[in-house]
C-alpha positions as semicolon CSV with decimal commas, in nm:
position;residue;x (nm);y (nm);z (nm)
1;X;-1,180;-2,427;1,780
2;X;-1,269;-2,796;1,757
3;X;-1,513;-2,753;2,049
4;X;-1,705;-2,467;1,894
5;X;-1,962;-2,468;1,617
6;X;-2,002;-2,163;1,397
7;X;-2,300;-2,062;1,184
8;X;-2,293;-1,788;0,923
9;X;-2,557;-1,567;0,763
10;X;-2,604;-1,487;0,394
11;X;-2,337;-1,215;0,413
12;X;-2,088;-1,467;0,552
13;X;-2,090;-1,289;0,887
14;X;-2,081;-1,492;1,208
15;X;-2,440;-1,557;1,316
16;X;-2,398;-1,808;1,598
17;X;-2,118;-1,955;1,807
18;X;-2,190;-2,250;2,032
19;X;-1,988;-2,476;2,258
20;X;-2,188;-2,793;2,327
21;X;-1,959;-2,914;2,605
22;X;-2,032;-2,608;2,820
23;X;-2,376;-2,513;2,689
24;X;-2,250;-2,178;2,566
25;X;-2,450;-2,028;2,281
26;X;-2,416;-1,677;2,145
27;X;-2,636;-1,543;1,865
28;X;-2,539;-1,241;1,658
29;X;-2,728;-1,023;1,415
30;X;-2,562;-0,799;1,158
31;X;-2,702;-0,522;0,941
32;X;-2,667;-0,485;0,564
33;X;-2,326;-0,319;0,608
34;X;-2,188;-0,615;0,804
35;X;-2,200;-0,424;1,134
36;X;-2,290;-0,624;1,443
37;X;-2,613;-0,482;1,584
38;X;-2,721;-0,753;1,831
39;X;-2,558;-1,006;2,061
40;X;-2,763;-1,253;2,268
41;X;-2,628;-1,502;2,522
42;X;-2,898;-1,652;2,740
43;X;-3,093;-1,363;2,892
44;X;-2,816;-1,113;2,820
45;X;-2,918;-0,929;2,506
46;X;-2,729;-0,624;2,383
47;X;-2,800;-0,402;2,085
48;X;-2,529;-0,190;1,922
49;X;-2,551;0,141;1,741
50;X;-2,283;0,249;1,493
51;X;-2,196;0,564;1,308
52;X;-1,925;0,655;1,059
53;X;-1,645;0,620;1,315
54;X;-1,744;0,287;1,464
55;X;-1,939;0,148;1,759
56;X;-2,107;0,433;1,947
57;X;-2,364;0,291;2,189
58;X;-2,436;-0,042;2,360
59;X;-2,794;-0,090;2,481
60;X;-2,892;-0,374;2,717
61;X;-3,243;-0,515;2,677
62;X;-3,434;-0,603;2,994
63;X;-3,433;-0,960;3,120
64;X;-3,786;-0,926;3,256
65;X;-4,097;-0,790;3,081
66;X;-4,194;-0,440;3,184
67;X;-3,839;-0,326;3,248
68;X;-3,682;-0,054;3,037
69;X;-3,383;-0,100;2,812
70;X;-3,079;0,090;2,931
71;X;-2,763;0,228;2,777
72;X;-2,456;0,052;2,915
73;X;-2,173;0,206;2,710
74;X;-2,088;0,501;2,486
75;X;-1,766;0,566;2,295
76;X;-1,611;0,892;2,173
77;X;-1,356;0,893;1,892
78;X;-1,067;1,090;1,750
79;X;-1,066;0,982;1,388
80;X;-1,112;0,605;1,402
81;X;-0,952;0,555;1,746
82;X;-1,174;0,557;2,060
83;X;-1,047;0,807;2,317
84;X;-1,323;0,816;2,580
85;X;-1,561;0,559;2,726
86;X;-1,878;0,625;2,923
87;X;-1,980;0,323;3,128
88;X;-2,324;0,330;3,287
89;X;-2,424;0,145;3,605
90;X;-2,766;-0,010;3,671
91;X;-2,901;0,325;3,792
92;X;-2,801;0,504;3,473
93;X;-2,511;0,693;3,628
94;X;-2,209;0,730;3,400
95;X;-1,843;0,677;3,481
96;X;-1,605;0,849;3,242
97;X;-1,282;0,678;3,136
98;X;-1,012;0,780;2,891
99;X;-0,845;0,526;2,664
100;X;-0,471;0,555;2,600
101;X;-0,368;0,384;2,275
102;X;-0,034;0,310;2,111
103;X;0,072;0,422;1,763
104;X;-0,134;0,144;1,601
105;X;-0,452;0,250;1,782
106;X;-0,452;-0,040;2,032
107;X;-0,575;0,077;2,379
108;X;-0,319;-0,020;2,642
109;X;-0,438;0,178;2,945
110;X;-0,750;0,333;3,095
111;X;-0,765;0,632;3,327
112;X;-1,066;0,761;3,520
113;X;-1,208;1,113;3,528
114;X;-0,961;1,211;3,803
115;X;-0,663;1,099;3,597
116;X;-0,594;0,785;3,800
117;X;-0,488;0,467;3,625
118;X;-0,784;0,228;3,626
119;X;-0,666;-0,048;3,393
120;X;-0,360;-0,142;3,194
121;X;-0,282;-0,437;2,970
122;X;-0,011;-0,609;2,771
123;X;-0,076;-0,753;2,426
124;X;0,126;-0,955;2,179
125;X;0,193;-0,830;1,826
126;X;-0,141;-0,957;1,693
127;X;-0,350;-0,803;1,971
128;X;-0,393;-1,106;2,199
129;X;-0,438;-1,001;2,561
130;X;-0,150;-1,142;2,768
131;X;-0,184;-0,970;3,106
132;X;-0,405;-0,704;3,259
133;X;-0,428;-0,515;3,586
134;X;-0,730;-0,337;3,731
135;X;-1,060;-0,275;3,560
136;X;-1,303;-0,239;3,400
137;X;-1,178;-0,386;3,074
138;X;-1,272;-0,190;2,759
139;X;-1,365;-0,380;2,443
140;X;-1,180;-0,178;2,172
141;X;-0,870;-0,339;2,026
142;X;-0,692;-0,255;1,698
143;X;-0,884;0,008;1,493
144;X;-1,223;-0,127;1,397
145;X;-1,207;-0,420;1,642
146;X;-1,406;-0,496;1,958
147;X;-1,338;-0,796;2,180
148;X;-1,619;-1,040;2,252
149;X;-1,677;-1,071;2,628
150;X;-1,708;-1,452;2,621
151;X;-1,500;-1,565;2,324
152;X;-1,133;-1,500;2,236
153;X;-1,225;-1,318;1,915
154;X;-1,270;-0,961;1,797
155;X;-1,549;-0,832;1,579
156;X;-1,378;-0,646;1,292
157;X;-1,658;-0,505;1,082
158;X;-1,688;-0,740;0,787
159;X;-1,512;-1,035;0,953
160;X;-1,421;-1,193;1,286
161;X;-1,058;-1,170;1,393
162;X;-0,873;-1,427;1,606
163;X;-0,577;-1,257;1,781
164;X;-0,451;-1,596;1,897
165;X;-0,357;-1,687;1,541
166;X;-0,328;-1,338;1,392
167;X;-0,587;-1,419;1,127
168;X;-0,956;-1,400;1,049
169;X;-1,200;-1,685;1,099
170;X;-1,336;-1,620;0,751
171;X;-1,145;-1,571;0,426
172;X;-1,164;-1,244;0,240
173;X;-1,526;-1,237;0,115
174;X;-1,409;-1,159;-0,240
175;X;-1,148;-1,431;-0,260
176;X;-0,770;-1,452;-0,208
177;X;-0,529;-1,207;-0,367
178;X;-0,193;-1,315;-0,512
179;X;0,081;-1,281;-0,254
180;X;-0,160;-1,231;0,036
181;X;-0,312;-1,473;0,287
182;X;-0,690;-1,472;0,240
183;X;-0,725;-1,506;0,619
184;X;-0,437;-1,272;0,703
185;X;-0,460;-0,949;0,901
186;X;-0,278;-0,624;0,809
187;X;-0,039;-0,798;0,569
188;X;0,074;-1,005;0,872
189;X;0,254;-0,694;1,005
190;X;0,010;-0,548;1,260
191;X;0,278;-0,341;1,434
192;X;0,337;-0,163;1,104
193;X;-0,017;-0,152;0,966
194;X;-0,369;-0,162;1,101
195;X;-0,655;-0,307;0,900
196;X;-0,966;-0,115;1,006
197;X;-1,159;-0,139;0,683
198;X;-0,980;-0,354;0,425
199;X;-0,811;-0,262;0,098
200;X;-0,701;0,084;-0,007
201;X;-0,560;0,031;-0,356
202;X;-0,713;-0,119;-0,670
203;X;-0,457;-0,245;-0,922
204;X;-0,523;-0,381;-1,273
205;X;-0,237;-0,562;-1,445
206;X;-0,181;-0,609;-1,818
207;X;-0,260;-0,901;-2,047
208;X;-0,108;-1,233;-1,937
209;X;0,059;-1,063;-1,640
210;X;0,050;-1,208;-1,289
211;X;0,257;-1,147;-0,974
212;X;0,526;-1,371;-1,124
213;X;0,565;-1,120;-1,409
214;X;0,698;-0,855;-1,167
215;X;0,529;-0,575;-1,357
216;X;0,538;-0,220;-1,230
217;X;0,175;-0,245;-1,122
218;X;0,257;-0,546;-0,905
219;X;0,574;-0,386;-0,765
220;X;0,394;-0,063;-0,667
221;X;0,108;-0,265;-0,520
222;X;0,363;-0,435;-0,294
223;X;0,480;-0,095;-0,164
224;X;0,130;0,015;-0,060
225;X;0,067;0,016;0,319
226;X;-0,143;-0,283;0,415
227;X;-0,159;-0,417;0,061
228;X;-0,442;-0,359;-0,183
229;X;-0,670;-0,532;-0,428
230;X;-0,463;-0,664;-0,719
231;X;-0,615;-0,827;-1,027
232;X;-0,395;-1,017;-1,276
233;X;-0,450;-0,916;-1,636
234;X;-0,667;-1,088;-1,895
235;X;-0,507;-1,377;-2,079
236;X;-0,589;-1,692;-1,883
237;X;-0,623;-1,861;-2,221
238;X;-0,557;-1,769;-2,585
239;X;-0,907;-1,634;-2,646
240;X;-0,896;-1,424;-2,332
241;X;-0,554;-1,289;-2,432
242;X;-0,687;-1,190;-2,774
243;X;-1,021;-1,041;-2,667
244;X;-0,996;-0,972;-2,290
245;X;-1,314;-1,173;-2,240
246;X;-1,256;-1,173;-1,860
247;X;-1,247;-0,794;-1,840
248;X;-1,603;-0,763;-1,709
249;X;-1,528;-1,021;-1,439
250;X;-1,217;-0,827;-1,334
251;X;-1,417;-0,505;-1,307
252;X;-1,694;-0,685;-1,119
253;X;-1,454;-0,834;-0,865
254;X;-1,289;-0,499;-0,801
255;X;-1,627;-0,327;-0,768
256;X;-1,748;-0,575;-0,507
257;X;-1,424;-0,528;-0,315
258;X;-1,461;-0,150;-0,335
259;X;-1,813;-0,169;-0,192
260;X;-1,692;-0,387;0,094
261;X;-1,407;-0,144;0,165
262;X;-1,627;0,164;0,153
263;X;-1,896;0,003;0,367
264;X;-1,629;-0,022;0,636
265;X;-1,484;0,319;0,553
266;X;-1,824;0,477;0,598
267;X;-1,817;0,356;0,958
268;X;-1,460;0,429;1,049
269;X;-1,309;0,706;0,837
270;X;-1,556;0,990;0,862
271;X;-1,296;1,231;1,001
272;X;-1,072;1,162;0,702
273;X;-1,218;1,065;0,362
274;X;-1,126;0,720;0,236
275;X;-0,850;0,779;-0,019
276;X;-0,886;0,573;-0,337
277;X;-0,583;0,504;-0,556
278;X;-0,573;0,311;-0,883
279;X;-0,296;0,149;-1,086
280;X;-0,318;0,000;-1,435
281;X;-0,100;-0,134;-1,714
282;X;-0,191;-0,192;-2,080
283;X;-0,549;-0,322;-2,094
284;X;-0,541;-0,296;-1,717
285;X;-0,484;0,079;-1,756
286;X;-0,798;0,098;-1,968
287;X;-0,987;-0,103;-1,704
288;X;-0,857;0,131;-1,434
289;X;-0,999;0,426;-1,631
290;X;-1,336;0,253;-1,662
291;X;-1,327;0,174;-1,289
292;X;-1,233;0,536;-1,208
293;X;-1,522;0,672;-1,413
294;X;-1,760;0,419;-1,259
295;X;-1,658;0,535;-0,912
296;X;-1,683;0,904;-1,007
297;X;-2,038;0,849;-1,133
298;X;-2,136;0,746;-0,779
299;X;-1,971;1,045;-0,607
300;X;-2,140;1,374;-0,528
301;X;-1,974;1,641;-0,312
302;X;-1,702;1,392;-0,212
303;X;-1,963;1,141;-0,093
304;X;-1,987;0,795;-0,251
305;X;-2,332;0,640;-0,274
306;X;-2,423;0,301;-0,420
307;X;-2,676;0,029;-0,353
308;X;-2,578;-0,335;-0,333
309;X;-2,833;-0,619;-0,298
310;X;-2,632;-0,781;-0,017
311;X;-2,482;-0,480;0,161
312;X;-2,765;-0,236;0,105
313;X;-2,675;0,131;0,069
314;X;-2,299;0,187;0,076
315;X;-2,193;0,542;0,156
316;X;-1,863;0,698;0,257
317;X;-1,667;1,019;0,220
318;X;-1,399;0,959;-0,043
319;X;-1,089;1,123;-0,179
320;X;-1,036;1,028;-0,545
321;X;-0,665;1,077;-0,503
322;X;-0,437;0,917;-0,762
323;X;-0,441;0,709;-1,077
324;X;-0,112;0,572;-1,214
325;X;-0,129;0,427;-1,567
326;X;0,132;0,252;-1,780
327;X;0,082;0,269;-2,159
328;X;-0,295;0,247;-2,192
329;X;-0,414;-0,002;-2,455
330;X;-0,791;-0,039;-2,495
331;X;-0,842;-0,353;-2,701
332;X;-1,160;-0,533;-2,591
333;X;-1,326;-0,785;-2,816
334;X;-1,195;-0,880;-3,159
335;X;-0,981;-0,586;-3,279
336;X;-1,144;-0,357;-3,021
337;X;-1,502;-0,430;-3,126
338;X;-1,626;-0,406;-2,765
339;X;-1,440;-0,088;-2,666
340;X;-1,764;0,110;-2,665
341;X;-1,879;-0,096;-2,365
342;X;-1,614;0,069;-2,145
343;X;-1,603;0,418;-1,992
344;X;-1,263;0,536;-2,108
345;X;-1,096;0,870;-2,045
346;X;-0,945;1,070;-1,761
347;X;-1,215;1,192;-1,525
348;X;-1,166;1,545;-1,384
349;X;-1,297;1,412;-1,052
350;X;-0,956;1,260;-0,975
351;X;-0,696;1,479;-0,807
352;X;-0,401;1,356;-1,012
353;X;-0,346;1,116;-1,300
354;X;-0,003;1,010;-1,426
355;X;0,034;0,828;-1,760
356;X;0,366;0,672;-1,868
357;X;0,373;0,612;-2,246
358;X;0,597;0,385;-2,455
359;X;0,779;0,598;-2,711
360;X;0,904;0,296;-2,909
361;X;0,598;0,072;-2,924
362;X;0,495;0,016;-3,288
363;X;0,264;-0,288;-3,298
364;X;-0,069;-0,217;-3,466
365;X;-0,264;-0,431;-3,217
366;X;-0,132;-0,219;-2,926
367;X;-0,311;0,111;-3,004
368;X;-0,233;0,390;-2,760
369;X;-0,504;0,583;-2,580
370;X;-0,352;0,927;-2,522
371;X;-0,495;1,115;-2,223
372;X;-0,325;1,455;-2,226
373;X;-0,555;1,674;-2,433
374;X;-0,586;1,993;-2,233
375;X;-0,706;1,859;-1,898
376;X;-0,533;2,007;-1,595
377;X;-0,525;1,713;-1,353
378;X;-0,288;1,484;-1,541
379;X;0,060;1,443;-1,680
380;X;0,149;1,222;-1,977
381;X;0,518;1,138;-2,002
382;X;0,703;0,953;-2,283
383;X;0,965;0,691;-2,197
384;X;1,212;0,507;-2,418
385;X;1,109;0,154;-2,493
386;X;0,843;-0,083;-2,611
387;X;0,526;-0,163;-2,417
388;X;0,690;-0,385;-2,152
389;X;0,992;-0,153;-2,127
390;X;0,748;0,085;-1,959
391;X;0,504;-0,140;-1,772
392;X;0,749;-0,418;-1,692
393;X;0,732;-0,793;-1,728
394;X;1,060;-0,883;-1,900
395;X;1,225;-0,987;-1,574
396;X;1,006;-1,241;-1,397
397;X;1,023;-1,493;-1,116
398;X;0,987;-1,767;-1,375
399;X;1,317;-1,660;-1,536
400;X;1,531;-1,538;-1,242
401;X;1,855;-1,551;-1,444
402;X;1,713;-1,371;-1,747
403;X;1,910;-1,085;-1,898
404;X;1,621;-0,923;-2,081
405;X;1,653;-0,576;-1,934
406;X;1,517;-0,357;-1,659
407;X;1,453;-0,037;-1,854
408;X;1,103;-0,037;-1,705
409;X;1,255;0,071;-1,372
410;X;1,278;0,424;-1,516
411;X;0,901;0,452;-1,559
412;X;0,857;0,276;-1,224
413;X;1,068;0,538;-1,043
414;X;0,878;0,820;-1,214
415;X;0,540;0,673;-1,122
416;X;0,658;0,613;-0,764
417;X;0,756;0,981;-0,746
418;X;0,425;1,094;-0,896
419;X;0,227;0,883;-0,648
420;X;0,416;1,007;-0,343
421;X;0,385;1,367;-0,459
422;X;0,008;1,310;-0,476
423;X;0,007;1,191;-0,115
424;X;0,010;0,814;-0,168
425;X;0,208;0,661;0,123
426;X;0,426;0,422;-0,078
427;X;0,728;0,262;0,084
428;X;1,068;0,342;-0,074
429;X;1,164;0,149;-0,385
430;X;1,373;-0,163;-0,318
431;X;1,737;-0,140;-0,415
432;X;1,683;-0,380;-0,707
433;X;1,440;-0,136;-0,868
434;X;1,621;0,185;-0,771
435;X;1,883;0,157;-1,047
436;X;1,886;0,030;-1,406
437;X;2,154;-0,233;-1,465
438;X;2,043;-0,370;-1,806
439;X;1,903;-0,082;-2,018
440;X;1,801;-0,303;-2,309
441;X;1,560;-0,173;-2,573
442;X;1,297;-0,409;-2,715
443;X;1,093;-0,424;-3,034
444;X;0,832;-0,702;-3,033
445;X;0,750;-0,668;-3,405
446;X;0,868;-0,950;-3,627
447;X;1,118;-0,880;-3,904
448;X;0,848;-0,831;-4,170
449;X;0,667;-0,557;-3,979
450;X;0,993;-0,385;-3,886
451;X;1,089;-0,363;-4,253
452;X;0,745;-0,237;-4,355
453;X;0,752;0,031;-4,084
454;X;0,440;-0,077;-3,898
455;X;0,333;0,174;-3,631
456;X;0,048;0,173;-3,385
457;X;-0,250;0,409;-3,410
458;X;-0,337;0,663;-3,140
459;X;-0,686;0,714;-3,004
460;X;-0,841;0,995;-2,808
461;X;-0,883;0,948;-2,434
462;X;-1,240;0,826;-2,484
463;X;-1,123;0,560;-2,731
464;X;-1,239;0,732;-3,049
465;X;-0,999;0,731;-3,350
466;X;-0,742;1,011;-3,371
467;X;-0,408;0,943;-3,545
468;X;-0,317;0,667;-3,791
469;X;0,028;0,630;-3,632
470;X;0,199;0,738;-3,313
471;X;0,466;0,906;-3,526
472;X;0,209;1,180;-3,597
473;X;0,157;1,262;-3,228
474;X;0,301;1,607;-3,140
475;X;0,448;1,498;-2,808
476;X;0,476;1,120;-2,826
477;X;0,570;1,069;-3,191
478;X;0,847;1,120;-3,444
479;X;1,004;1,425;-3,279
480;X;1,066;1,245;-2,952
481;X;1,167;0,923;-3,124
482;X;1,429;1,105;-3,330
483;X;1,567;1,284;-3,025
484;X;1,622;0,965;-2,824
485;X;1,763;0,772;-3,119
486;X;2,084;0,972;-3,067
487;X;2,156;0,782;-2,744
488;X;2,028;0,436;-2,840
489;X;2,298;0,196;-2,954
490;X;2,122;-0,035;-3,199
491;X;2,235;-0,392;-3,258
492;X;2,389;-0,455;-3,602
493;X;2,120;-0,524;-3,864
494;X;1,847;-0,519;-3,597
495;X;1,580;-0,457;-3,860
496;X;1,646;-0,797;-4,021
497;X;1,747;-1,002;-3,716
498;X;1,485;-1,201;-3,524
499;X;1,464;-1,141;-3,150
500;X;1,305;-0,874;-2,935
501;X;1,623;-0,708;-2,801
502;X;1,729;-0,445;-3,057
503;X;1,969;-0,220;-2,867
504;X;2,073;-0,055;-2,542
505;X;2,025;0,293;-2,398
506;X;2,286;0,543;-2,276
507;X;2,137;0,607;-1,932
508;X;2,324;0,931;-1,862
509;X;2,192;1,089;-2,182
510;X;1,846;0,943;-2,116
511;X;1,833;1,105;-1,772
512;X;1,920;1,444;-1,920
513;X;1,652;1,406;-2,187
514;X;1,392;1,312;-1,923
515;X;1,485;1,617;-1,717
516;X;1,419;1,839;-2,018
517;X;1,086;1,667;-2,082
518;X;0,974;1,732;-1,726
519;X;1,046;2,103;-1,763
520;X;0,827;2,144;-2,072
């Protein structure tokens, strides 16, 4: 690497690679979608044509004036994996080869039209070529990648991949994500995941929550194949915590990442629509709804269309698959003054929406946005506990020995089940989250507001006023609260005793109550 000089274009795509010691110089040109469309090294100039599945045609330009350009290669695909290769000689005659790939889509052998083995290769876990026998050598590597004929790198759509280090030459164009290497490939587990187009999941955490908070949004994000795009919640400072002033920046960052993902998906996932899944907690749940409605506004007949000044027209077939929300609180600006700036509500364009609601949250400044008002593509389920007893955050990495309860694992397990039933390929829950060991109930109101009976208001899905208190809600209010009170063991004098822990829950009775709720 120290002997090579790299130049990048405005899209941060590799534009030139040179090696002064040897005189090597390769110039690249990329289109608005980040696809490589031209490679020039000396008099060897090749143009590339792409479609929704990937690289289709390589066209060699003549070295001498008056000569005709000629097609040198064509690829045929099954999904996003190349299965056949047409290689043309100087006379225009084609030789047909078949590519034989492993479970991750990495071609390991080549057979000719008579079924004879023409080429085979051995690779390490990150796709670096170790040994090969025979020829010719095809350029496809892991899905979405093509090896450069003169450099040890693979073009991977929006970035350049170095199989020698198992990382990209460029960081993620939208910045690093917590818990993920900005230069990393396929969550650093390429034999488990492939990374043909980037992120698949868009997760919005709640106020003041980060990966260290171990919220349910973060935990589910960690179970998603290949990772996803996670945004910590508002609350970087006191003003941001009070007004969510960073909310527009969070939405903007996720939107740019979505466009980058779908620009790649439009090339590589035409056989199967690009599935989009969203997660959100608290204000993050409200942001996820806005994001979902923003996406849906750009979709017609399952096709996403948007224009970006840098990427041009972004288009891909999409599957608006799943949205998992934990206790939606829309509170933007001072006391919600800016709520009208956000597109709230459950869009019917999404296949399935699951909303876990805190039955025992009472704080006035945590107003609930209830979604279940007759729409058929969602379920809204009440759970015992305050806000963070549903979305998580009481047990964090910063307090590893804390005994503040893991009641939020109940809502986590339910959301995990809902997501998998909707077709989201989540990994199994870790053992630590599979059982509840400290079913502590919280009440974050101070003693004064407990004694005065403060309760939070409920809004319609679109954010408009509905009920003065959650107690009035037919499914999430006083009836449910009274039912579960029978199996909550309250601390003595909890109404007048400072501290957020106010009792514990009989888990056996809770499970039976939940089973009845699911049958309604």
